[in-house]
């Protein structure tokens, strides 16, 4: 995966240990906005990531601590067209926390942002009714979501010992997972997918925690989700 933050997230999802990750995307009426990220990773997980990196990626590009380096983060975001406006790191003996904010000048720039990972796909379109807009995020890509949805439907009601064994192993690896994704829209929220909740007149949030993953179907759906919201887009100019 391309991107220092994306690499850390991908690695943490494959190794045991806690990961706390929160992201908020604020979209303005003209399509510009900000991405704010807060991530806490256990030092043990970072050590495991270093050991897990193949020999070909032991250089700077494969350094799992790069996300905590302001200069490296700024360079990557600048290359993608975003501006790093804040970067703060807190470190203890057990864990590291990074908080950063990046500004994007248009929705097209957000679509290239590495802060959701290189597989993420963003869509912004007219909503089902005049004067509405639709914002969609596929964190692992649209195709991955479609395949996961199909797979989850096939798994419903089935009992497979091999699948169950794999699920139990992955469930253990995801212990401590705490991920939150928020959208703040330029108009009132009207409709949202059932994996999100409305937390304000113009804001929705999705929360994924390890304890929510109780079945193989849950695992498949949550690892390749779709987050979508329909909002009042009157006065917005991004689609013009």
PDB file of C-alpha atoms in Angstrom:
ATOM      1  CA  UNK A   1       0.000   0.000   0.000  1.00  0.00           C
ATOM      2  CA  UNK A   2       1.277   3.448  -0.830  1.00  0.00           C
ATOM      3  CA  UNK A   3       1.261   5.989   1.967  1.00  0.00           C
ATOM      4  CA  UNK A   4       2.898   6.004   5.385  1.00  0.00           C
ATOM      5  CA  UNK A   5      -0.353   6.190   7.317  1.00  0.00           C
ATOM      6  CA  UNK A   6      -1.973   3.564   5.113  1.00  0.00           C
ATOM      7  CA  UNK A   7       0.962   1.251   5.755  1.00  0.00           C
ATOM      8  CA  UNK A   8       0.621   1.588   9.535  1.00  0.00           C
ATOM      9  CA  UNK A   9      -3.131   0.931   9.370  1.00  0.00           C
ATOM     10  CA  UNK A  10      -2.696  -2.102   7.129  1.00  0.00           C
ATOM     11  CA  UNK A  11      -0.033  -3.539   9.382  1.00  0.00           C
ATOM     12  CA  UNK A  12      -2.026  -2.968  12.564  1.00  0.00           C
ATOM     13  CA  UNK A  13      -4.993  -4.780  11.082  1.00  0.00           C
ATOM     14  CA  UNK A  14      -2.830  -7.882  10.600  1.00  0.00           C
ATOM     15  CA  UNK A  15      -1.120  -7.905  13.995  1.00  0.00           C
ATOM     16  CA  UNK A  16      -2.420  -8.304  17.511  1.00  0.00           C
ATOM     17  CA  UNK A  17      -2.523  -5.189  19.686  1.00  0.00           C
ATOM     18  CA  UNK A  18      -4.612  -2.108  20.233  1.00  0.00           C
ATOM     19  CA  UNK A  19      -5.339   0.453  17.552  1.00  0.00           C
ATOM     20  CA  UNK A  20      -7.374   3.568  18.193  1.00  0.00           C
ATOM     21  CA  UNK A  21      -8.114   5.551  15.043  1.00  0.00           C
ATOM     22  CA  UNK A  22     -10.454   8.492  14.577  1.00  0.00           C
ATOM     23  CA  UNK A  23     -10.944  10.517  11.428  1.00  0.00           C
ATOM     24  CA  UNK A  24     -13.256  13.432  10.720  1.00  0.00           C
ATOM     25  CA  UNK A  25     -13.870  14.846   7.255  1.00  0.00           C
ATOM     26  CA  UNK A  26     -15.459  18.286   7.113  1.00  0.00           C
ATOM     27  CA  UNK A  27     -16.878  19.158   3.700  1.00  0.00           C
ATOM     28  CA  UNK A  28     -17.698  22.769   2.823  1.00  0.00           C
ATOM     29  CA  UNK A  29     -20.274  24.004   0.340  1.00  0.00           C
ATOM     30  CA  UNK A  30     -17.645  24.553  -2.387  1.00  0.00           C
ATOM     31  CA  UNK A  31     -16.131  21.070  -2.054  1.00  0.00           C
ATOM     32  CA  UNK A  32     -13.118  22.118   0.002  1.00  0.00           C
ATOM     33  CA  UNK A  33     -12.629  21.041   3.584  1.00  0.00           C
ATOM     34  CA  UNK A  34     -10.412  19.375   6.149  1.00  0.00           C
ATOM     35  CA  UNK A  35      -9.386  15.895   7.278  1.00  0.00           C
ATOM     36  CA  UNK A  36      -8.513  15.441  10.934  1.00  0.00           C
ATOM     37  CA  UNK A  37      -6.888  12.207  12.121  1.00  0.00           C
ATOM     38  CA  UNK A  38      -6.085  10.968  15.597  1.00  0.00           C
ATOM     39  CA  UNK A  39      -4.338   7.615  15.953  1.00  0.00           C
ATOM     40  CA  UNK A  40      -2.917   5.761  18.956  1.00  0.00           C
ATOM     41  CA  UNK A  41      -0.676   2.739  18.410  1.00  0.00           C
ATOM     42  CA  UNK A  42       0.978   0.540  21.010  1.00  0.00           C
ATOM     43  CA  UNK A  43       4.793   0.527  20.924  1.00  0.00           C
ATOM     44  CA  UNK A  44       4.692  -3.280  20.812  1.00  0.00           C
ATOM     45  CA  UNK A  45       2.648  -3.121  17.608  1.00  0.00           C
ATOM     46  CA  UNK A  46       5.189  -0.759  16.034  1.00  0.00           C
ATOM     47  CA  UNK A  47       8.001  -3.143  16.938  1.00  0.00           C
ATOM     48  CA  UNK A  48       6.056  -6.041  15.413  1.00  0.00           C
ATOM     49  CA  UNK A  49       5.461  -3.993  12.266  1.00  0.00           C
ATOM     50  CA  UNK A  50       9.181  -3.336  11.861  1.00  0.00           C
ATOM     51  CA  UNK A  51       9.885  -7.047  12.144  1.00  0.00           C
ATOM     52  CA  UNK A  52       7.068  -7.897   9.716  1.00  0.00           C
ATOM     53  CA  UNK A  53       8.348  -5.576   6.960  1.00  0.00           C
ATOM     54  CA  UNK A  54       9.968  -7.577   4.118  1.00  0.00           C
ATOM     55  CA  UNK A  55      13.605  -6.869   3.351  1.00  0.00           C
ATOM     56  CA  UNK A  56      12.669  -4.852   0.250  1.00  0.00           C
ATOM     57  CA  UNK A  57      10.778  -2.342   2.418  1.00  0.00           C
ATOM     58  CA  UNK A  58      13.167  -1.798   5.296  1.00  0.00           C
ATOM     59  CA  UNK A  59      14.075   1.707   4.099  1.00  0.00           C
ATOM     60  CA  UNK A  60      12.365   4.982   4.872  1.00  0.00           C
ATOM     61  CA  UNK A  61       9.247   4.134   2.836  1.00  0.00           C
ATOM     62  CA  UNK A  62       8.649   1.069   4.990  1.00  0.00           C
ATOM     63  CA  UNK A  63       9.220   2.754   8.346  1.00  0.00           C
ATOM     64  CA  UNK A  64       6.049   2.300  10.437  1.00  0.00           C
ATOM     65  CA  UNK A  65       7.013   5.287  12.603  1.00  0.00           C
ATOM     66  CA  UNK A  66       7.012   7.673   9.629  1.00  0.00           C
ATOM     67  CA  UNK A  67       3.468   8.856  10.385  1.00  0.00           C
ATOM     68  CA  UNK A  68       4.845  10.391  13.584  1.00  0.00           C
ATOM     69  CA  UNK A  69       7.390  12.448  11.618  1.00  0.00           C
ATOM     70  CA  UNK A  70       5.911  15.830  10.654  1.00  0.00           C
ATOM     71  CA  UNK A  71       8.272  16.428   7.725  1.00  0.00           C
ATOM     72  CA  UNK A  72       7.520  13.077   6.094  1.00  0.00           C
ATOM     73  CA  UNK A  73       3.781  13.475   6.571  1.00  0.00           C
ATOM     74  CA  UNK A  74       3.884  17.013   5.167  1.00  0.00           C
ATOM     75  CA  UNK A  75       5.816  15.843   2.104  1.00  0.00           C
ATOM     76  CA  UNK A  76       3.361  13.035   1.344  1.00  0.00           C
ATOM     77  CA  UNK A  77       0.303  15.231   1.802  1.00  0.00           C
ATOM     78  CA  UNK A  78       1.808  18.016  -0.297  1.00  0.00           C
ATOM     79  CA  UNK A  79       2.474  15.544  -3.100  1.00  0.00           C
ATOM     80  CA  UNK A  80      -1.232  14.591  -2.997  1.00  0.00           C
ATOM     81  CA  UNK A  81      -2.327  18.256  -3.093  1.00  0.00           C
ATOM     82  CA  UNK A  82      -3.243  18.656   0.575  1.00  0.00           C
ATOM     83  CA  UNK A  83      -1.834  21.103   3.119  1.00  0.00           C
ATOM     84  CA  UNK A  84      -0.765  19.894   6.563  1.00  0.00           C
ATOM     85  CA  UNK A  85      -2.036  22.507   9.026  1.00  0.00           C
ATOM     86  CA  UNK A  86      -1.412  20.700  12.326  1.00  0.00           C
ATOM     87  CA  UNK A  87       0.711  17.769  13.529  1.00  0.00           C
ATOM     88  CA  UNK A  88       1.181  16.807  17.168  1.00  0.00           C
ATOM     89  CA  UNK A  89       2.755  13.690  18.666  1.00  0.00           C
ATOM     90  CA  UNK A  90       2.503  12.357  22.211  1.00  0.00           C
ATOM     91  CA  UNK A  91       4.757   9.465  23.239  1.00  0.00           C
ATOM     92  CA  UNK A  92       4.894   7.298  26.346  1.00  0.00           C
ATOM     93  CA  UNK A  93       6.738   4.084  27.104  1.00  0.00           C
ATOM     94  CA  UNK A  94       3.713   2.033  26.034  1.00  0.00           C
ATOM     95  CA  UNK A  95       2.203   3.920  23.093  1.00  0.00           C
ATOM     96  CA  UNK A  96       2.336   6.784  20.614  1.00  0.00           C
ATOM     97  CA  UNK A  97      -0.439   9.135  19.590  1.00  0.00           C
ATOM     98  CA  UNK A  98      -0.484  11.403  16.557  1.00  0.00           C
ATOM     99  CA  UNK A  99      -3.057  14.082  15.781  1.00  0.00           C
ATOM    100  CA  UNK A 100      -2.976  15.843  12.437  1.00  0.00           C
ATOM    101  CA  UNK A 101      -5.158  18.065  10.291  1.00  0.00           C
ATOM    102  CA  UNK A 102      -4.924  18.471   6.521  1.00  0.00           C
ATOM    103  CA  UNK A 103      -6.804  20.912   4.304  1.00  0.00           C
ATOM    104  CA  UNK A 104      -8.010  20.107   0.775  1.00  0.00           C
ATOM    105  CA  UNK A 105      -9.019  22.736  -1.741  1.00  0.00           C
ATOM    106  CA  UNK A 106     -11.504  20.621  -3.661  1.00  0.00           C
ATOM    107  CA  UNK A 107     -13.263  17.278  -3.531  1.00  0.00           C
ATOM    108  CA  UNK A 108     -10.959  16.025  -6.290  1.00  0.00           C
ATOM    109  CA  UNK A 109      -8.036  16.538  -3.917  1.00  0.00           C
ATOM    110  CA  UNK A 110      -9.828  14.652  -1.128  1.00  0.00           C
ATOM    111  CA  UNK A 111     -10.195  11.733  -3.527  1.00  0.00           C
ATOM    112  CA  UNK A 112      -6.385  11.558  -3.746  1.00  0.00           C
ATOM    113  CA  UNK A 113      -5.758  11.927  -0.020  1.00  0.00           C
ATOM    114  CA  UNK A 114      -3.633   9.142   1.507  1.00  0.00           C
ATOM    115  CA  UNK A 115      -5.219   9.595   4.938  1.00  0.00           C
ATOM    116  CA  UNK A 116      -7.794   6.844   4.370  1.00  0.00           C
ATOM    117  CA  UNK A 117      -5.334   4.527   2.646  1.00  0.00           C
ATOM    118  CA  UNK A 118      -4.525   4.009  -1.007  1.00  0.00           C
ATOM    119  CA  UNK A 119      -7.554   1.769  -1.603  1.00  0.00           C
ATOM    120  CA  UNK A 120     -10.152   4.311  -0.458  1.00  0.00           C
ATOM    121  CA  UNK A 121     -12.678   5.624  -2.976  1.00  0.00           C
ATOM    122  CA  UNK A 122     -14.729   8.781  -2.393  1.00  0.00           C
ATOM    123  CA  UNK A 123     -17.830   9.746  -4.354  1.00  0.00           C
ATOM    124  CA  UNK A 124     -19.816  12.987  -4.291  1.00  0.00           C
ATOM    125  CA  UNK A 125     -22.938  13.255  -6.417  1.00  0.00           C
ATOM    126  CA  UNK A 126     -26.442  14.641  -6.558  1.00  0.00           C
ATOM    127  CA  UNK A 127     -28.830  12.965  -4.136  1.00  0.00           C
ATOM    128  CA  UNK A 128     -32.091  11.197  -4.966  1.00  0.00           C
ATOM    129  CA  UNK A 129     -34.094  14.430  -4.743  1.00  0.00           C
ATOM    130  CA  UNK A 130     -33.455  17.938  -6.104  1.00  0.00           C
ATOM    131  CA  UNK A 131     -31.379  20.011  -3.706  1.00  0.00           C
ATOM    132  CA  UNK A 132     -29.726  17.010  -2.040  1.00  0.00           C
ATOM    133  CA  UNK A 133     -26.208  15.618  -2.211  1.00  0.00           C
ATOM    134  CA  UNK A 134     -24.741  12.167  -1.625  1.00  0.00           C
ATOM    135  CA  UNK A 135     -21.320  11.573  -0.062  1.00  0.00           C
ATOM    136  CA  UNK A 136     -19.918   8.027  -0.094  1.00  0.00           C
ATOM    137  CA  UNK A 137     -16.699   6.497   1.186  1.00  0.00           C
ATOM    138  CA  UNK A 138     -15.497   2.972   0.388  1.00  0.00           C
ATOM    139  CA  UNK A 139     -12.415   2.635   2.662  1.00  0.00           C
ATOM    140  CA  UNK A 140     -11.222  -0.509   0.857  1.00  0.00           C
ATOM    141  CA  UNK A 141     -12.634   0.420  -2.537  1.00  0.00           C
ATOM    142  CA  UNK A 142     -16.051  -0.046  -4.127  1.00  0.00           C
ATOM    143  CA  UNK A 143     -15.234  -3.443  -5.621  1.00  0.00           C
ATOM    144  CA  UNK A 144     -14.058  -4.757  -2.243  1.00  0.00           C
ATOM    145  CA  UNK A 145     -17.329  -3.597  -0.659  1.00  0.00           C
ATOM    146  CA  UNK A 146     -19.386  -5.302  -3.376  1.00  0.00           C
ATOM    147  CA  UNK A 147     -17.449  -8.541  -2.972  1.00  0.00           C
ATOM    148  CA  UNK A 148     -17.699  -8.395   0.826  1.00  0.00           C
ATOM    149  CA  UNK A 149     -21.445  -7.843   0.678  1.00  0.00           C
ATOM    150  CA  UNK A 150     -21.841 -10.806  -1.661  1.00  0.00           C
ATOM    151  CA  UNK A 151     -19.614 -12.984   0.510  1.00  0.00           C
ATOM    152  CA  UNK A 152     -21.489 -12.014   3.688  1.00  0.00           C
ATOM    153  CA  UNK A 153     -24.794 -12.980   2.110  1.00  0.00           C
ATOM    154  CA  UNK A 154     -23.362 -16.370   1.122  1.00  0.00           C
ATOM    155  CA  UNK A 155     -22.078 -16.933   4.647  1.00  0.00           C
ATOM    156  CA  UNK A 156     -25.370 -16.159   6.334  1.00  0.00           C
ATOM    157  CA  UNK A 157     -26.669 -19.263   8.090  1.00  0.00           C
ATOM    158  CA  UNK A 158     -23.712 -21.406   6.990  1.00  0.00           C
ATOM    159  CA  UNK A 159     -21.415 -23.303   9.342  1.00  0.00           C
ATOM    160  CA  UNK A 160     -17.884 -23.989   8.100  1.00  0.00           C
ATOM    161  CA  UNK A 161     -15.210 -25.153  10.603  1.00  0.00           C
ATOM    162  CA  UNK A 162     -12.384 -23.670   8.528  1.00  0.00           C
ATOM    163  CA  UNK A 163     -14.122 -20.299   8.274  1.00  0.00           C
ATOM    164  CA  UNK A 164     -14.878 -20.356  11.981  1.00  0.00           C
ATOM    165  CA  UNK A 165     -11.250 -21.131  12.847  1.00  0.00           C
ATOM    166  CA  UNK A 166     -10.014 -18.273  10.649  1.00  0.00           C
ATOM    167  CA  UNK A 167     -12.597 -15.931  12.172  1.00  0.00           C
ATOM    168  CA  UNK A 168     -11.546 -16.736  15.722  1.00  0.00           C
ATOM    169  CA  UNK A 169      -7.889 -16.062  14.850  1.00  0.00           C
ATOM    170  CA  UNK A 170      -8.677 -12.724  13.213  1.00  0.00           C
ATOM    171  CA  UNK A 171     -10.952 -11.767  16.075  1.00  0.00           C
ATOM    172  CA  UNK A 172      -8.073 -12.251  18.490  1.00  0.00           C
ATOM    173  CA  UNK A 173      -5.800 -10.157  16.274  1.00  0.00           C
ATOM    174  CA  UNK A 174      -8.319  -7.307  16.250  1.00  0.00           C
ATOM    175  CA  UNK A 175      -8.602  -7.145  20.046  1.00  0.00           C
ATOM    176  CA  UNK A 176      -8.517  -3.514  21.113  1.00  0.00           C
ATOM    177  CA  UNK A 177      -9.611  -2.192  17.712  1.00  0.00           C
ATOM    178  CA  UNK A 178     -11.441   1.136  18.039  1.00  0.00           C
ATOM    179  CA  UNK A 179     -12.092   3.025  14.796  1.00  0.00           C
ATOM    180  CA  UNK A 180     -14.328   6.077  14.330  1.00  0.00           C
ATOM    181  CA  UNK A 181     -15.171   7.807  11.039  1.00  0.00           C
ATOM    182  CA  UNK A 182     -17.098  11.117  11.027  1.00  0.00           C
ATOM    183  CA  UNK A 183     -18.551  13.238   8.242  1.00  0.00           C
ATOM    184  CA  UNK A 184     -19.505  16.878   8.794  1.00  0.00           C
ATOM    185  CA  UNK A 185     -21.610  18.113   5.886  1.00  0.00           C
ATOM    186  CA  UNK A 186     -22.416  21.610   4.553  1.00  0.00           C
ATOM    187  CA  UNK A 187     -26.159  20.956   5.000  1.00  0.00           C
ATOM    188  CA  UNK A 188     -28.469  19.048   7.296  1.00  0.00           C
ATOM    189  CA  UNK A 189     -28.153  15.257   7.283  1.00  0.00           C
ATOM    190  CA  UNK A 190     -31.233  13.557   5.801  1.00  0.00           C
ATOM    191  CA  UNK A 191     -30.409   9.837   5.333  1.00  0.00           C
ATOM    192  CA  UNK A 192     -27.431   7.679   6.309  1.00  0.00           C
ATOM    193  CA  UNK A 193     -26.363   4.043   6.027  1.00  0.00           C
ATOM    194  CA  UNK A 194     -27.201   1.787   8.958  1.00  0.00           C
ATOM    195  CA  UNK A 195     -23.517   1.415   9.909  1.00  0.00           C
ATOM    196  CA  UNK A 196     -23.500   5.110  10.865  1.00  0.00           C
ATOM    197  CA  UNK A 197     -25.433   7.235  13.311  1.00  0.00           C
ATOM    198  CA  UNK A 198     -26.476  10.852  13.297  1.00  0.00           C
ATOM    199  CA  UNK A 199     -24.597  12.728  16.023  1.00  0.00           C
ATOM    200  CA  UNK A 200     -25.513  16.280  15.057  1.00  0.00           C
ATOM    201  CA  UNK A 201     -27.721  18.200  12.651  1.00  0.00           C
ATOM    202  CA  UNK A 202     -24.950  18.086  10.032  1.00  0.00           C
ATOM    203  CA  UNK A 203     -22.777  15.254  11.288  1.00  0.00           C
ATOM    204  CA  UNK A 204     -22.768  11.435  11.159  1.00  0.00           C
ATOM    205  CA  UNK A 205     -20.319   8.952  12.650  1.00  0.00           C
ATOM    206  CA  UNK A 206     -19.443   5.292  12.288  1.00  0.00           C
ATOM    207  CA  UNK A 207     -17.800   3.389  15.125  1.00  0.00           C
ATOM    208  CA  UNK A 208     -16.174  -0.028  14.704  1.00  0.00           C
ATOM    209  CA  UNK A 209     -14.947  -1.851  17.816  1.00  0.00           C
ATOM    210  CA  UNK A 210     -13.613  -5.357  18.241  1.00  0.00           C
ATOM    211  CA  UNK A 211     -16.520  -6.399  20.454  1.00  0.00           C
ATOM    212  CA  UNK A 212     -18.978  -5.610  17.642  1.00  0.00           C
ATOM    213  CA  UNK A 213     -17.448  -8.340  15.478  1.00  0.00           C
ATOM    214  CA  UNK A 214     -19.302 -11.418  16.692  1.00  0.00           C
ATOM    215  CA  UNK A 215     -19.643 -13.543  13.543  1.00  0.00           C
ATOM    216  CA  UNK A 216     -17.650 -14.198  10.351  1.00  0.00           C
ATOM    217  CA  UNK A 217     -20.299 -12.185   8.507  1.00  0.00           C
ATOM    218  CA  UNK A 218     -19.665  -9.211  10.809  1.00  0.00           C
ATOM    219  CA  UNK A 219     -15.943  -9.448  10.088  1.00  0.00           C
ATOM    220  CA  UNK A 220     -16.398  -9.508   6.315  1.00  0.00           C
ATOM    221  CA  UNK A 221     -18.759  -6.522   6.316  1.00  0.00           C
ATOM    222  CA  UNK A 222     -16.720  -4.369   8.685  1.00  0.00           C
ATOM    223  CA  UNK A 223     -13.390  -4.900   6.974  1.00  0.00           C
ATOM    224  CA  UNK A 224     -14.740  -3.579   3.640  1.00  0.00           C
ATOM    225  CA  UNK A 225     -17.605  -1.215   4.466  1.00  0.00           C
ATOM    226  CA  UNK A 226     -19.458   1.558   2.698  1.00  0.00           C
ATOM    227  CA  UNK A 227     -20.262   4.798   4.512  1.00  0.00           C
ATOM    228  CA  UNK A 228     -22.879   6.971   2.819  1.00  0.00           C
ATOM    229  CA  UNK A 229     -24.937  10.012   3.747  1.00  0.00           C
ATOM    230  CA  UNK A 230     -27.525  12.100   1.912  1.00  0.00           C
ATOM    231  CA  UNK A 231     -27.701  15.733   2.946  1.00  0.00           C
ATOM    232  CA  UNK A 232     -29.314  19.058   2.127  1.00  0.00           C
ATOM    233  CA  UNK A 233     -27.099  20.490  -0.619  1.00  0.00           C
ATOM    234  CA  UNK A 234     -28.998  23.701  -1.319  1.00  0.00           C
ATOM    235  CA  UNK A 235     -26.439  26.473  -1.566  1.00  0.00           C
ATOM    236  CA  UNK A 236     -23.610  24.082  -2.381  1.00  0.00           C
ATOM    237  CA  UNK A 237     -21.497  24.832  -5.428  1.00  0.00           C
ATOM    238  CA  UNK A 238     -19.255  21.746  -5.641  1.00  0.00           C
ATOM    239  CA  UNK A 239     -21.469  20.087  -8.289  1.00  0.00           C
ATOM    240  CA  UNK A 240     -21.663  23.119 -10.551  1.00  0.00           C
TER     241      UNK A 240
END
